PDB file of C-alpha atoms in Angstrom:
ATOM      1  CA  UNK A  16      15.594   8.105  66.266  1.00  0.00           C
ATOM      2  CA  UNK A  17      16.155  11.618  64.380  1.00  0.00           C
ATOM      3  CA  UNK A  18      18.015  13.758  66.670  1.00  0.00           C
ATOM      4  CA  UNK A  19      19.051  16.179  64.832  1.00  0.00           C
ATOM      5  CA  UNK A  20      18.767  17.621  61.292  1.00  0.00           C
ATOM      6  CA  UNK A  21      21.071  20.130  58.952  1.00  0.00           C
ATOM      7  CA  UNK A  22      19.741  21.516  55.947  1.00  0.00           C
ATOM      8  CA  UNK A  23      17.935  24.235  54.079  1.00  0.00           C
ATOM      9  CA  UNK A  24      14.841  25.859  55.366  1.00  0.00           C
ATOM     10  CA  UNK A  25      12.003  25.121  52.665  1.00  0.00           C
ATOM     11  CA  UNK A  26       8.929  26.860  54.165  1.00  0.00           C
ATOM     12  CA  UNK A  27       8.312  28.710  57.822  1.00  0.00           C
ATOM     13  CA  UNK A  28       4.941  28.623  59.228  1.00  0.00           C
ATOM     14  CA  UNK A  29       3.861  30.012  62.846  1.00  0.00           C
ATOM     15  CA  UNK A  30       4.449  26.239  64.414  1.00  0.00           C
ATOM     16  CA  UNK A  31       6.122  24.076  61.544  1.00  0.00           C
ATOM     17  CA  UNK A  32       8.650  24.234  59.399  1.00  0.00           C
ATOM     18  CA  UNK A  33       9.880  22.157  56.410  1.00  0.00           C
ATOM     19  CA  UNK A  34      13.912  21.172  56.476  1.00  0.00           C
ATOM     20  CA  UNK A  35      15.044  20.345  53.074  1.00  0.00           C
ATOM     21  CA  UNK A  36      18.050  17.238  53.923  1.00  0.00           C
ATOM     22  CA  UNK A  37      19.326  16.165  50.861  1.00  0.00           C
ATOM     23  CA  UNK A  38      16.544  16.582  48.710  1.00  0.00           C
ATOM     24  CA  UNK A  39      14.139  15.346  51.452  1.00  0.00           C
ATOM     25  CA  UNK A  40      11.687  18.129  53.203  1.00  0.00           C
ATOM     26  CA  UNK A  41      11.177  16.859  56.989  1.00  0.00           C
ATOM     27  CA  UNK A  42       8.123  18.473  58.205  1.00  0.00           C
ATOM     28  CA  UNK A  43       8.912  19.208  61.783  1.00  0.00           C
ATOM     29  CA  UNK A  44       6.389  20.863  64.235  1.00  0.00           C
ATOM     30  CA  UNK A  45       8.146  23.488  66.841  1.00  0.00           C
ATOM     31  CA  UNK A  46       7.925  26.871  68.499  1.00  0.00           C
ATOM     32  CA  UNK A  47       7.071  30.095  67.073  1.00  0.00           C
ATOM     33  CA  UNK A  48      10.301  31.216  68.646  1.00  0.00           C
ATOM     34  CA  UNK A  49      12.172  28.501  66.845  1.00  0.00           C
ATOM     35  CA  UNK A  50      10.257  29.260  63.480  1.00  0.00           C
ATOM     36  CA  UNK A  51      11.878  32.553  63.831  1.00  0.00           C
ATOM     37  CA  UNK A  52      15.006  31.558  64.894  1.00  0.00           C
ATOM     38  CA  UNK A  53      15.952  29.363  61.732  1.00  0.00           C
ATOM     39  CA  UNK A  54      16.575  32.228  59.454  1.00  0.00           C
ATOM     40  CA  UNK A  55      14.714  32.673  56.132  1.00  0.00           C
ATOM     41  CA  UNK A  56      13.661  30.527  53.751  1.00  0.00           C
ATOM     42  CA  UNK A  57      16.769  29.019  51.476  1.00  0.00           C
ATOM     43  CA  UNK A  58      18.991  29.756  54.763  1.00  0.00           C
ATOM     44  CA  UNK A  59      20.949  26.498  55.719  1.00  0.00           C
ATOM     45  CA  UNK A  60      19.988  25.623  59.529  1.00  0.00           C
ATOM     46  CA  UNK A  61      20.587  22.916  61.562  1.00  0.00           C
ATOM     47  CA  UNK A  62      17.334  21.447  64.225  1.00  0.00           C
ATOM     48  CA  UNK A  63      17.486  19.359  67.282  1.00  0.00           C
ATOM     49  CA  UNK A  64      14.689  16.532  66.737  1.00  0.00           C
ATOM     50  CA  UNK A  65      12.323  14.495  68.513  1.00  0.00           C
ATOM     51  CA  UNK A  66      10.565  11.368  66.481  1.00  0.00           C
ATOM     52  CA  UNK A  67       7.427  10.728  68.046  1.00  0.00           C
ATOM     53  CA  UNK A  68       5.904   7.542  67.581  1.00  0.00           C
ATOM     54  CA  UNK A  69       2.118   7.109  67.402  1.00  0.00           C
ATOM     55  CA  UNK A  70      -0.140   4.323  65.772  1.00  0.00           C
ATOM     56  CA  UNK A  71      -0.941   6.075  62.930  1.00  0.00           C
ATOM     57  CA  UNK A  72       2.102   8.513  62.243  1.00  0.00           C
ATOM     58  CA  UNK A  73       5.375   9.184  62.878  1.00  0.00           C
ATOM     59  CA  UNK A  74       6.012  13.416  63.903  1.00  0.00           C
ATOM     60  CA  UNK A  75       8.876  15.936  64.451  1.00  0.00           C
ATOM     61  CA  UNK A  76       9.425  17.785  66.685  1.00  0.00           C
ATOM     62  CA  UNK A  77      12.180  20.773  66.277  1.00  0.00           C
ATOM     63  CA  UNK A  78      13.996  22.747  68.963  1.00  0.00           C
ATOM     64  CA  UNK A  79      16.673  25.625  68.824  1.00  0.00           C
ATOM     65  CA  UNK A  80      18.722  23.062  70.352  1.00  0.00           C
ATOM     66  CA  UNK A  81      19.429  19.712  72.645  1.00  0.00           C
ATOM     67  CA  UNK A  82      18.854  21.569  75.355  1.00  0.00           C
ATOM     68  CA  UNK A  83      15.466  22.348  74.122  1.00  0.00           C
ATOM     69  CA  UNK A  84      14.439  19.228  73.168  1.00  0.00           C
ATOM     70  CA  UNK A  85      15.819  17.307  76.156  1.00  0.00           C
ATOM     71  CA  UNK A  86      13.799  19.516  78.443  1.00  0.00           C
ATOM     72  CA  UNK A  87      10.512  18.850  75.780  1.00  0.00           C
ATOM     73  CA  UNK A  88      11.323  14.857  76.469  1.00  0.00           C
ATOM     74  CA  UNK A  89      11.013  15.530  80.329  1.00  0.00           C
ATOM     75  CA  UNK A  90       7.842  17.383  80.101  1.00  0.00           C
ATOM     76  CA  UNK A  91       6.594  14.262  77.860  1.00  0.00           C
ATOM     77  CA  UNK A  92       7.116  12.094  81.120  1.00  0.00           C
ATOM     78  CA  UNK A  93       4.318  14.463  83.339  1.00  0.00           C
ATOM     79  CA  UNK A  94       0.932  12.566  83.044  1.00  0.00           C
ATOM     80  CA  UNK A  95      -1.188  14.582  81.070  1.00  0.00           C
ATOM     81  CA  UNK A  96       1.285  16.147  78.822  1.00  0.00           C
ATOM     82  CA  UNK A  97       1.650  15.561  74.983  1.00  0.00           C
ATOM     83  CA  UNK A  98       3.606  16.508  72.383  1.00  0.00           C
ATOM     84  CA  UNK A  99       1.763  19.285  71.594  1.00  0.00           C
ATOM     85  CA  UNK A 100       0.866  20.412  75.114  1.00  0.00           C
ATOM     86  CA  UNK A 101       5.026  19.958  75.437  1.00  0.00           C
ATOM     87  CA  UNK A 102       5.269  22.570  72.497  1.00  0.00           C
ATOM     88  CA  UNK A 103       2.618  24.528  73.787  1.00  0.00           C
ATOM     89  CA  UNK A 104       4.669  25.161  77.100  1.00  0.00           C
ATOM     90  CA  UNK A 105       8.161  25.644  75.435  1.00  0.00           C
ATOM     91  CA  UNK A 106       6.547  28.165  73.349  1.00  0.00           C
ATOM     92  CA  UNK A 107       4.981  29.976  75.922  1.00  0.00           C
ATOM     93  CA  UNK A 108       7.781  29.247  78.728  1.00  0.00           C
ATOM     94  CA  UNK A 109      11.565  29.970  78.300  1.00  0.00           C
ATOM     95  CA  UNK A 110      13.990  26.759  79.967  1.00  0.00           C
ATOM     96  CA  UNK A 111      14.793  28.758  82.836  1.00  0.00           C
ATOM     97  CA  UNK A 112      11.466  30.729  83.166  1.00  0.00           C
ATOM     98  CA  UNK A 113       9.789  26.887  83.053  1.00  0.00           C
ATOM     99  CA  UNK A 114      12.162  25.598  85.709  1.00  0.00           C
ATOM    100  CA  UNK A 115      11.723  28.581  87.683  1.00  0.00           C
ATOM    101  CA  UNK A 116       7.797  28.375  87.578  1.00  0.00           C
ATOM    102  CA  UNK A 117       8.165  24.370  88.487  1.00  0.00           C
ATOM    103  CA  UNK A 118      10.538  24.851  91.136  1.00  0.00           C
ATOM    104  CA  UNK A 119       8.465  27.590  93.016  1.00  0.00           C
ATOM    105  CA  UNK A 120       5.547  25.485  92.359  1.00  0.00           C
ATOM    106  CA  UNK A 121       3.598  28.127  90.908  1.00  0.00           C
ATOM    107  CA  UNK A 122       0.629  26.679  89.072  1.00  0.00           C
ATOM    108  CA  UNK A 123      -1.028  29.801  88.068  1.00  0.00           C
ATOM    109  CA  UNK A 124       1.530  30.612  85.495  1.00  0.00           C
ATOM    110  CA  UNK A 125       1.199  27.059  84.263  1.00  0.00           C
ATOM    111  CA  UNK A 126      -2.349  27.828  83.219  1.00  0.00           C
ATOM    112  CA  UNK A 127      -1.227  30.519  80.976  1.00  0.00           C
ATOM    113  CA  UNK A 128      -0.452  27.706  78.067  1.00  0.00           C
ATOM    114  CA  UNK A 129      -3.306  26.945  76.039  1.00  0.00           C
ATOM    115  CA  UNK A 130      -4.532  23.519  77.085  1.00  0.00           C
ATOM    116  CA  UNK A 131      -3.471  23.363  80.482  1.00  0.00           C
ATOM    117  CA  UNK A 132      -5.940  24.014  83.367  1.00  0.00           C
ATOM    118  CA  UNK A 133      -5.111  24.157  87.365  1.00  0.00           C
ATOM    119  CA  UNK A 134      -5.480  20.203  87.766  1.00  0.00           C
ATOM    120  CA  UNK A 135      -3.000  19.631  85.174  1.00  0.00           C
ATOM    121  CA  UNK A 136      -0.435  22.426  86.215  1.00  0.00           C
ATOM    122  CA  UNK A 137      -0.910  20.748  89.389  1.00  0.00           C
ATOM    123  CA  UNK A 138      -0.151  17.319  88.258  1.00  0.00           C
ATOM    124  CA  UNK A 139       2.794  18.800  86.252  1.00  0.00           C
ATOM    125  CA  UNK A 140       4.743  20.245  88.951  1.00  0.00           C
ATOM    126  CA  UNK A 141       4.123  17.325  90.994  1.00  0.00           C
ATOM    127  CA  UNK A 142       5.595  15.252  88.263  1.00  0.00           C
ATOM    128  CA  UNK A 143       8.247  17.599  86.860  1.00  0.00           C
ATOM    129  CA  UNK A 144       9.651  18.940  90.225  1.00  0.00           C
ATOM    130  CA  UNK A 145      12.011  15.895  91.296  1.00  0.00           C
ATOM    131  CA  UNK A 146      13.131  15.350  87.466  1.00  0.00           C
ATOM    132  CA  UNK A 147      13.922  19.246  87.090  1.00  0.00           C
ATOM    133  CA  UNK A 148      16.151  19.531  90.461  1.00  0.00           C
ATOM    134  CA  UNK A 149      17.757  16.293  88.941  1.00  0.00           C
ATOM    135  CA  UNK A 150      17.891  17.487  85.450  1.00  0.00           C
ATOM    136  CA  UNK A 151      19.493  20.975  86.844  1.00  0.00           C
ATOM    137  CA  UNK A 152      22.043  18.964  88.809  1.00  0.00           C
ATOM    138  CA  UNK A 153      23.304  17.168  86.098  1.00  0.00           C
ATOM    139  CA  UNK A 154      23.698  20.061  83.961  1.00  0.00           C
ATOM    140  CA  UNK A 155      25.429  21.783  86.589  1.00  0.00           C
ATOM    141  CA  UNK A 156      27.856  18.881  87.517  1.00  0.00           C
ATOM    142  CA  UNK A 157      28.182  18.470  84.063  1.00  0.00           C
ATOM    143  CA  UNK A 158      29.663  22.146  82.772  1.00  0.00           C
ATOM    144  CA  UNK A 159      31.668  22.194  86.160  1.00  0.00           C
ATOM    145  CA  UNK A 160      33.688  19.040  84.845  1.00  0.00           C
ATOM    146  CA  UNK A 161      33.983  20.303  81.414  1.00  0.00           C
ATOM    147  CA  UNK A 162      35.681  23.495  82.781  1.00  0.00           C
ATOM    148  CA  UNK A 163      37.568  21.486  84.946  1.00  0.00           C
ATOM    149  CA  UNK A 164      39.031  19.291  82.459  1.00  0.00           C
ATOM    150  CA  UNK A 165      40.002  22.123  79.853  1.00  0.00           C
ATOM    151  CA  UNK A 166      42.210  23.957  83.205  1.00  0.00           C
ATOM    152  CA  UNK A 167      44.067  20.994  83.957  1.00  0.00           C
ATOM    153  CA  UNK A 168      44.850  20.253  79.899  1.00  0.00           C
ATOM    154  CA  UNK A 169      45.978  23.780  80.087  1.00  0.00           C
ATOM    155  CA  UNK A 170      48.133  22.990  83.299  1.00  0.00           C
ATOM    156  CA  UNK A 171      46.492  24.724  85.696  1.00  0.00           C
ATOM    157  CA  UNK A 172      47.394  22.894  89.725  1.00  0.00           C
ATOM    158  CA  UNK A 173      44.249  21.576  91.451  1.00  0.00           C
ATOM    159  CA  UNK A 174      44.544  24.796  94.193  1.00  0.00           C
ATOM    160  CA  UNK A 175      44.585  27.665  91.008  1.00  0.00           C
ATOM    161  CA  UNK A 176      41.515  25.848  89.428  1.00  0.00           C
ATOM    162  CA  UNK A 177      39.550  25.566  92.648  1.00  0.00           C
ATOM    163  CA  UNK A 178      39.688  29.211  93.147  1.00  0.00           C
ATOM    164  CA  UNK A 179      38.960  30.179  89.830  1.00  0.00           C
ATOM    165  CA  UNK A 180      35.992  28.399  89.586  1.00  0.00           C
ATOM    166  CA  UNK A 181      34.793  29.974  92.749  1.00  0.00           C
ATOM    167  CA  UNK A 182      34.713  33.277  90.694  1.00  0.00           C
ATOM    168  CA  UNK A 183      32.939  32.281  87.775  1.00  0.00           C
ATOM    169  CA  UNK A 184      29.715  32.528  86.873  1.00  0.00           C
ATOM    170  CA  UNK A 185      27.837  28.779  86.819  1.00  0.00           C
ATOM    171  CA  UNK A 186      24.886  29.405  84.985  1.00  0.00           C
ATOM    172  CA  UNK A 187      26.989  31.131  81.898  1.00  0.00           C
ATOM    173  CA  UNK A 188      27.719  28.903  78.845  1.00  0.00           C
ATOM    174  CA  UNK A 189      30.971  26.526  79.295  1.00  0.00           C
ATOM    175  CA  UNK A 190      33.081  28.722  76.903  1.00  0.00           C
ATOM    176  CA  UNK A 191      32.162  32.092  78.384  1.00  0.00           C
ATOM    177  CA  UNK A 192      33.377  29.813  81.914  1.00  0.00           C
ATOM    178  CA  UNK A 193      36.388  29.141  80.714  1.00  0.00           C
ATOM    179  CA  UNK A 194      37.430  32.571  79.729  1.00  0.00           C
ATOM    180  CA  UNK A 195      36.054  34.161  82.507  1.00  0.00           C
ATOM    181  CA  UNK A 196      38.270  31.375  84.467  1.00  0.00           C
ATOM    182  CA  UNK A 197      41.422  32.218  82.563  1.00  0.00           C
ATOM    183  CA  UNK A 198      41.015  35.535  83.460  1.00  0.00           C
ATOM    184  CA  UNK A 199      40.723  35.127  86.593  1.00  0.00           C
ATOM    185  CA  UNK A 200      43.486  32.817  86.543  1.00  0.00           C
ATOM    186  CA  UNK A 201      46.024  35.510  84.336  1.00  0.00           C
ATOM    187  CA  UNK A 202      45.401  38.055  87.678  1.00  0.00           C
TER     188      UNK A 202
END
């Protein structure tokens, strides 16, 4: 698989864009948010990929990042949902706005991406629910450790990191964590 791709933008459309890698342009289909957040044409940028695998082509997919494209993959596992319908919802839906409108079940807002209608926003959250509250878990779990980790290489005791991370703010990214923690710690 591609997963990921550094190199200079060649051409921006609305939904693709064309990633010059060592003399090779990789055609990759993504967001209009993404196709603006790559920069301008001759700007080096680096992609988070997909490969999808059909019968009669191989397509990329980009994303602003792994994130991105690991939430894309899940919504790939809904019945009903294709690449494109996948795209369709990133580029409507923001990660958290998504997981927000999955988790409170609302299918209405679902039916704002082109494509989808009430029976498949149905079928999606029914789907997507359990893999989301899984997916959120394991991010959660996952930043907690790596904040963990970087305290007690700093030689912070068991008791001073337990009560910093009380204080900090879990849905921040991990760096912005760990200052905020040795701040809190430096009290």
């Amino acid at each position: 698989m591609i997963g990921r791709l550094r190199g200079h933008v060649a051409a921006i459309d609305a939904d693709r864009l064309i990633l010059d890698v060592g003399g090779v342009g990789y055609e990759l289909h993504v967001t209009p948010k993404t196709a603006t957040g790559v920069g301008q044409v001759g700007d080096e940028a680096t992609v988070a990929t997909h490969l999808h695998v059909r019968d009669d082509a191989l397509v990329l997919y980009g994303f602003a990042n792994g994130p991105e494209r690991d939430l894309f993959r899940v919504l790939l596992g809904a019945q009903g949902v294709g690449p494109r319908v996948a795209l369709g919802i990133l580029g409507v839906f923001s990660p958290e706005a998504l997981r927000r409108a999955i988790a409170s079940e609302d299918v209405d807002a679902l039916t704002q991406v082109p494509g989808i209608g009430k029976r498949t926003a149905q079928r999606i959250v029914l789907d997507l629910k359990p893999r989301l509250v899984d997916m959120e878990a394991d991010m959660t779990e996952s930043t907690g450790s790596q904040v963990r980790q970087a305290l007690e290489q700093l030689g912070y005791s068991v008791a001073e990191i337990r009560e910093a991370m009380a204080g900090i703010d879990s849905e921040a990214p991990v760096t912005e964590q760990i200052r905020t923690a040795l701040k809190l710690l430096g009290r």
